mmCIF file of C-alpha atoms in Angstrom:
data_model
loop_
_atom_site.group_PDB
_atom_site.id
_atom_site.type_symbol
_atom_site.label_atom_id
_atom_site.label_comp_id
_atom_site.label_asym_id
_atom_site.label_seq_id
_atom_site.Cartn_x
_atom_site.Cartn_y
_atom_site.Cartn_z
ATOM 1 C CA ALA R 172 0.035 -0.060 -0.346
ATOM 2 C CA GLN R 173 0.806 3.460 -0.614
ATOM 3 C CA SER R 174 1.044 6.542 2.016
ATOM 4 C CA VAL R 175 2.138 10.063 2.454
ATOM 5 C CA THR R 176 2.427 11.590 5.837
ATOM 6 C CA GLN R 177 3.103 15.175 6.461
ATOM 7 C CA PRO R 178 3.614 15.244 9.939
ATOM 8 C CA ASP R 179 3.185 19.070 10.730
ATOM 9 C CA ILE R 180 -0.162 19.994 10.985
ATOM 10 C CA HIS R 181 0.859 23.836 11.269
ATOM 11 C CA ILE R 182 3.742 25.808 10.699
ATOM 12 C CA THR R 183 3.760 29.296 11.573
ATOM 13 C CA VAL R 184 6.695 32.044 9.883
ATOM 14 C CA SER R 185 7.293 35.100 9.487
ATOM 15 C CA GLU R 186 7.199 37.359 6.230
ATOM 16 C CA GLY R 187 10.481 37.053 4.207
ATOM 17 C CA ALA R 188 11.980 33.949 6.986
ATOM 18 C CA SER R 189 12.853 30.100 4.747
ATOM 19 C CA LEU R 190 10.069 27.423 5.210
ATOM 20 C CA GLU R 191 10.351 23.757 4.255
ATOM 21 C CA LEU R 192 7.456 21.849 4.496
ATOM 22 C CA ARG R 193 7.944 17.501 5.827
ATOM 23 C CA CYS R 194 6.823 14.629 3.308
ATOM 24 C CA ASN R 195 7.413 11.805 3.690
ATOM 25 C CA TYR R 196 6.177 8.598 1.869
ATOM 26 C CA SER R 197 5.792 4.898 2.007
ATOM 27 C CA TYR R 198 5.903 3.091 -1.288
ATOM 28 C CA GLY R 199 8.121 -0.024 -2.809
ATOM 29 C CA ALA R 200 9.537 1.638 -5.872
ATOM 30 C CA THR R 201 10.003 4.944 -7.050
ATOM 31 C CA PRO R 202 6.786 6.549 -6.830
ATOM 32 C CA TYR R 203 6.068 10.484 -8.759
ATOM 33 C CA LEU R 204 5.895 12.941 -6.477
ATOM 34 C CA PHE R 205 3.965 16.429 -6.361
ATOM 35 C CA TRP R 206 3.037 19.132 -4.201
ATOM 36 C CA TYR R 207 -0.431 21.390 -4.207
ATOM 37 C CA VAL R 208 -1.264 24.122 -2.947
ATOM 38 C CA GLN R 209 -4.909 25.476 -1.528
ATOM 39 C CA SER R 210 -6.296 28.901 -0.627
ATOM 40 C CA PRO R 211 -9.159 29.764 1.603
ATOM 41 C CA GLY R 212 -12.123 28.597 -0.558
ATOM 42 C CA GLN R 213 -9.885 27.484 -3.855
ATOM 43 C CA GLY R 214 -9.191 24.504 -5.252
ATOM 44 C CA LEU R 215 -5.747 22.884 -5.569
ATOM 45 C CA GLN R 216 -2.989 24.374 -7.244
ATOM 46 C CA LEU R 217 -0.252 21.842 -8.528
ATOM 47 C CA LEU R 218 2.950 24.012 -7.201
ATOM 48 C CA LEU R 219 5.906 21.199 -8.726
ATOM 49 C CA LYS R 220 6.206 17.566 -9.266
ATOM 50 C CA TYR R 221 8.811 15.169 -9.512
ATOM 51 C CA PHE R 222 8.633 11.919 -12.008
ATOM 52 C CA SER R 223 12.730 11.036 -12.545
ATOM 53 C CA GLY R 224 15.812 12.767 -13.159
ATOM 54 C CA ASP R 225 17.646 15.216 -10.996
ATOM 55 C CA THR R 226 16.151 15.383 -7.105
ATOM 56 C CA LEU R 227 15.894 18.759 -6.877
ATOM 57 C CA VAL R 228 12.459 20.238 -8.391
ATOM 58 C CA GLN R 229 11.818 24.035 -9.572
ATOM 59 C CA GLY R 230 7.854 25.227 -8.909
ATOM 60 C CA ILE R 231 5.809 28.092 -9.415
ATOM 61 C CA LYS R 232 5.998 31.156 -6.805
ATOM 62 C CA GLY R 233 9.691 30.168 -5.966
ATOM 63 C CA PHE R 234 9.003 27.010 -4.593
ATOM 64 C CA GLU R 235 11.272 24.023 -5.176
ATOM 65 C CA ALA R 236 11.608 20.171 -3.228
ATOM 66 C CA GLU R 237 13.866 17.759 -2.845
ATOM 67 C CA PHE R 238 13.225 13.642 -3.870
ATOM 68 C CA LYS R 239 15.360 12.183 -0.868
ATOM 69 C CA ARG R 240 15.268 8.313 -1.701
ATOM 70 C CA SER R 241 17.065 6.911 1.386
ATOM 71 C CA GLN R 242 14.354 8.952 3.714
ATOM 72 C CA SER R 243 11.383 8.427 1.813
ATOM 73 C CA SER R 244 11.288 12.307 1.273
ATOM 74 C CA PHE R 245 10.150 15.199 -0.753
ATOM 75 C CA ASN R 246 10.111 18.078 1.187
ATOM 76 C CA LEU R 247 9.144 21.584 -0.243
ATOM 77 C CA ARG R 248 11.036 24.375 0.270
ATOM 78 C CA LYS R 249 11.432 28.374 -0.280
ATOM 79 C CA PRO R 250 14.022 30.349 0.607
ATOM 80 C CA SER R 251 11.859 33.623 1.639
ATOM 81 C CA VAL R 252 8.013 33.111 2.280
ATOM 82 C CA HIS R 253 4.856 35.812 1.303
ATOM 83 C CA TRP R 254 2.162 36.799 3.230
ATOM 84 C CA SER R 255 0.629 35.415 0.083
ATOM 85 C CA ASP R 256 2.269 31.964 0.576
ATOM 86 C CA ALA R 257 -0.651 31.557 3.759
ATOM 87 C CA ALA R 258 -2.480 28.607 2.363
ATOM 88 C CA GLU R 259 -2.463 24.558 3.357
ATOM 89 C CA TYR R 260 -0.095 22.545 1.332
ATOM 90 C CA PHE R 261 -0.604 19.123 0.142
ATOM 91 C CA CYS R 262 1.841 16.297 -0.615
ATOM 92 C CA ALA R 263 1.082 13.666 -2.735
ATOM 93 C CA LEU R 264 2.112 10.299 -4.532
ATOM 94 C CA PHE R 265 1.157 8.972 -7.804
ATOM 95 C CA SER R 266 2.179 5.284 -8.756
ATOM 96 C CA GLY R 267 1.808 3.220 -11.770
ATOM 97 C CA GLY R 268 0.434 0.220 -9.909
ATOM 98 C CA SER R 269 -2.843 2.085 -8.758
ATOM 99 C CA TYR R 270 -3.455 5.476 -11.154
ATOM 100 C CA ILE R 271 -4.567 6.828 -7.854
ATOM 101 C CA PRO R 272 -2.897 9.946 -6.513
ATOM 102 C CA THR R 273 -2.996 9.833 -2.709
ATOM 103 C CA PHE R 274 -2.587 12.528 -0.657
ATOM 104 C CA GLY R 275 -1.187 13.372 2.740
ATOM 105 C CA ARG R 276 -3.450 15.440 5.378
ATOM 106 C CA GLY R 277 -1.987 18.885 4.894
ATOM 107 C CA THR R 278 0.008 21.346 6.416
ATOM 108 C CA SER R 279 -1.115 24.770 7.220
ATOM 109 C CA LEU R 280 1.111 27.525 6.585
ATOM 110 C CA ILE R 281 0.297 30.603 8.548
ATOM 111 C CA VAL R 282 2.601 33.220 7.602
ATOM 112 C CA HIS R 283 3.128 36.795 10.476
ATOM 113 C CA PRO R 284 4.256 40.016 9.156
ATOM 114 C CA GLY K 66 -13.398 28.003 -19.133
ATOM 115 C CA ALA K 67 -10.255 26.086 -19.668
ATOM 116 C CA GLY K 68 -10.577 24.696 -16.259
ATOM 117 C CA VAL K 69 -12.163 22.358 -14.147
ATOM 118 C CA SER K 70 -15.437 23.722 -13.077
ATOM 119 C CA GLN K 71 -18.137 22.576 -10.182
ATOM 120 C CA THR K 72 -21.758 22.898 -9.894
ATOM 121 C CA PRO K 73 -23.581 23.777 -7.598
ATOM 122 C CA SER K 74 -20.297 25.066 -5.581
ATOM 123 C CA ASN K 75 -22.540 24.888 -2.132
ATOM 124 C CA LYS K 76 -25.357 23.158 -1.644
ATOM 125 C CA VAL K 77 -27.071 22.955 1.800
ATOM 126 C CA THR K 78 -29.612 19.405 2.335
ATOM 127 C CA GLU K 79 -31.430 18.027 4.942
ATOM 128 C CA LYS K 80 -30.663 14.312 6.146
ATOM 129 C CA GLY K 81 -32.302 11.567 4.328
ATOM 130 C CA LYS K 82 -32.621 14.114 0.909
ATOM 131 C CA TYR K 83 -31.365 13.231 -2.415
ATOM 132 C CA VAL K 84 -28.540 15.059 -3.767
ATOM 133 C CA GLU K 85 -26.355 15.480 -6.968
ATOM 134 C CA LEU K 86 -23.175 17.470 -7.731
ATOM 135 C CA ARG K 87 -21.623 17.991 -11.597
ATOM 136 C CA CYS K 88 -18.333 17.912 -12.325
ATOM 137 C CA ASP K 89 -17.488 19.591 -16.303
ATOM 138 C CA PRO K 90 -13.562 18.792 -16.764
ATOM 139 C CA ILE K 91 -11.020 20.340 -18.860
ATOM 140 C CA SER K 92 -11.689 19.578 -22.804
ATOM 141 C CA GLY K 93 -9.765 16.489 -23.675
ATOM 142 C CA HIS K 94 -9.118 15.722 -20.922
ATOM 143 C CA THR K 95 -9.694 11.328 -20.460
ATOM 144 C CA ALA K 96 -9.265 10.665 -16.864
ATOM 145 C CA LEU K 97 -11.764 12.212 -14.162
ATOM 146 C CA TYR K 98 -11.461 11.450 -10.319
ATOM 147 C CA TRP K 99 -13.724 13.065 -7.516
ATOM 148 C CA TYR K 100 -12.195 13.338 -3.956
ATOM 149 C CA ARG K 101 -13.660 14.171 -0.667
ATOM 150 C CA GLN K 102 -12.559 16.041 1.622
ATOM 151 C CA SER K 103 -13.234 16.701 5.310
ATOM 152 C CA LEU K 104 -12.162 19.543 7.877
ATOM 153 C CA GLY K 105 -8.482 19.472 8.472
ATOM 154 C CA GLN K 106 -7.674 16.471 5.957
ATOM 155 C CA GLY K 107 -6.575 16.071 2.584
ATOM 156 C CA PRO K 108 -8.312 14.723 -0.245
ATOM 157 C CA GLU K 109 -9.700 11.271 0.103
ATOM 158 C CA PHE K 110 -9.993 9.238 -3.431
ATOM 159 C CA LEU K 111 -13.340 7.673 -4.000
ATOM 160 C CA ILE K 112 -13.587 7.342 -8.047
ATOM 161 C CA TYR K 113 -11.781 7.656 -11.101
ATOM 162 C CA PHE K 114 -13.073 7.120 -14.423
ATOM 163 C CA GLN K 115 -11.122 6.625 -17.465
ATOM 164 C CA GLY K 116 -13.344 8.058 -20.287
ATOM 165 C CA THR K 117 -16.855 6.713 -19.348
ATOM 166 C CA GLY K 118 -15.953 3.865 -17.344
ATOM 167 C CA ALA K 119 -15.377 3.693 -13.770
ATOM 168 C CA ALA K 120 -11.618 2.267 -13.645
ATOM 169 C CA ASP K 121 -11.943 2.076 -9.703
ATOM 170 C CA ASP K 122 -14.405 3.167 -7.288
ATOM 171 C CA SER K 123 -13.245 1.851 -4.419
ATOM 172 C CA GLY K 124 -13.059 4.920 -2.147
ATOM 173 C CA LEU K 125 -17.145 5.023 -2.760
ATOM 174 C CA PRO K 126 -17.981 4.656 1.477
ATOM 175 C CA ASN K 127 -21.494 2.411 0.711
ATOM 176 C CA ASP K 128 -24.344 1.961 -2.190
ATOM 177 C CA ARG K 129 -25.364 5.617 -0.897
ATOM 178 C CA PHE K 130 -23.057 6.912 -3.373
ATOM 179 C CA PHE K 131 -22.842 6.313 -7.238
ATOM 180 C CA ALA K 132 -21.429 8.246 -10.139
ATOM 181 C CA VAL K 133 -21.656 8.181 -13.599
ATOM 182 C CA ARG K 134 -19.791 9.705 -16.579
ATOM 183 C CA PRO K 135 -22.003 8.666 -19.906
ATOM 184 C CA GLU K 136 -19.887 10.644 -23.049
ATOM 185 C CA GLY K 137 -17.113 10.547 -21.465
ATOM 186 C CA SER K 138 -16.961 14.283 -20.065
ATOM 187 C CA VAL K 139 -18.849 15.492 -17.667
ATOM 188 C CA SER K 140 -19.638 13.505 -14.390
ATOM 189 C CA THR K 141 -22.134 13.520 -11.502
ATOM 190 C CA LEU K 142 -21.678 12.391 -8.245
ATOM 191 C CA LYS K 143 -25.005 11.075 -6.581
ATOM 192 C CA ILE K 144 -25.535 10.433 -2.780
ATOM 193 C CA GLN K 145 -28.790 8.912 -1.653
ATOM 194 C CA ARG K 146 -30.338 9.125 1.857
ATOM 195 C CA THR K 147 -27.862 11.753 2.495
ATOM 196 C CA GLU K 148 -26.396 11.544 6.334
ATOM 197 C CA ARG K 149 -24.515 14.334 8.482
ATOM 198 C CA GLY K 150 -21.516 12.780 7.832
ATOM 199 C CA ASP K 151 -21.731 13.405 3.713
ATOM 200 C CA SER K 152 -20.940 16.787 4.802
ATOM 201 C CA ALA K 153 -17.891 17.261 3.231
ATOM 202 C CA VAL K 154 -15.645 19.509 -0.266
ATOM 203 C CA TYR K 155 -16.179 17.098 -2.889
ATOM 204 C CA LEU K 156 -13.558 17.821 -5.000
ATOM 205 C CA CYS K 157 -13.603 16.606 -8.750
ATOM 206 C CA ALA K 158 -10.452 16.758 -10.379
ATOM 207 C CA SER K 159 -9.454 15.928 -13.978
ATOM 208 C CA SER K 160 -5.862 14.679 -15.940
ATOM 209 C CA LEU K 161 -4.986 14.670 -19.424
ATOM 210 C CA SER K 162 -4.979 10.490 -19.733
ATOM 211 C CA GLY K 163 -4.767 9.441 -16.370
ATOM 212 C CA SER K 164 -0.762 8.319 -16.507
ATOM 213 C CA SER K 165 1.035 10.694 -15.408
ATOM 214 C CA GLY K 166 -0.696 11.540 -11.973
ATOM 215 C CA GLU K 167 -0.964 15.200 -12.154
ATOM 216 C CA LEU K 168 -4.074 16.537 -11.313
ATOM 217 C CA PHE K 169 -6.385 19.680 -12.316
ATOM 218 C CA PHE K 170 -8.806 20.601 -9.356
ATOM 219 C CA GLY K 171 -12.201 22.179 -8.994
ATOM 220 C CA GLU K 172 -12.876 24.600 -6.804
ATOM 221 C CA GLY K 173 -15.096 22.020 -5.185
ATOM 222 C CA SER K 174 -18.676 21.385 -4.098
ATOM 223 C CA ARG K 175 -19.669 21.676 -0.156
ATOM 224 C CA LEU K 176 -21.970 20.000 0.963
ATOM 225 C CA THR K 177 -23.961 20.501 4.247
ATOM 226 C CA VAL K 178 -26.132 17.459 5.521
ATOM 227 C CA LEU K 179 -28.823 19.534 8.261
#
């Protein structure tokens, strides 16, 4: 079975500070991995994705994520957070075995001015 | 529009009533997914369509839930004899082929069962 764990329910950062949101996955092989962002009242929007190759992937809005096979992790990072980044962030896993993307429970990002 | 469209955006109903939620995916996307999102939780898979057929309906919680996609485009999620526990945001997503896992989401339909 495949699963995604986002250990932090809430993360609070000051505007301008760096950010790292954690994501761990469980799957027997290398899956496809995604980060989505959901602003209040909005649908989920894709930030970035990892399929294969370079383990550091760049996304929209200045986000990046690093795939670490040894740690089964795919953490999301941003060097300087803006107030508009306050939202819910979801990590997701996809494998060719099931064709059903599996989502973590999400991390709520709070940005202080 | 070019994105995934869901209607209604909000639905309030009484316990025991029947509800239909509609999803209009991105044109040309063959894969369509329904997820349910409860407060403070991530999207929970309900059903996946590839074309007109339900390729995987293992996430439907019970036989009160049913979904169709008769022409391989618009899909309708149908909930019979609604219960208060069905209250959630129902998300629809489409994907070009279903083989990449990259989903495009609608804004969701918020269902409240009184």
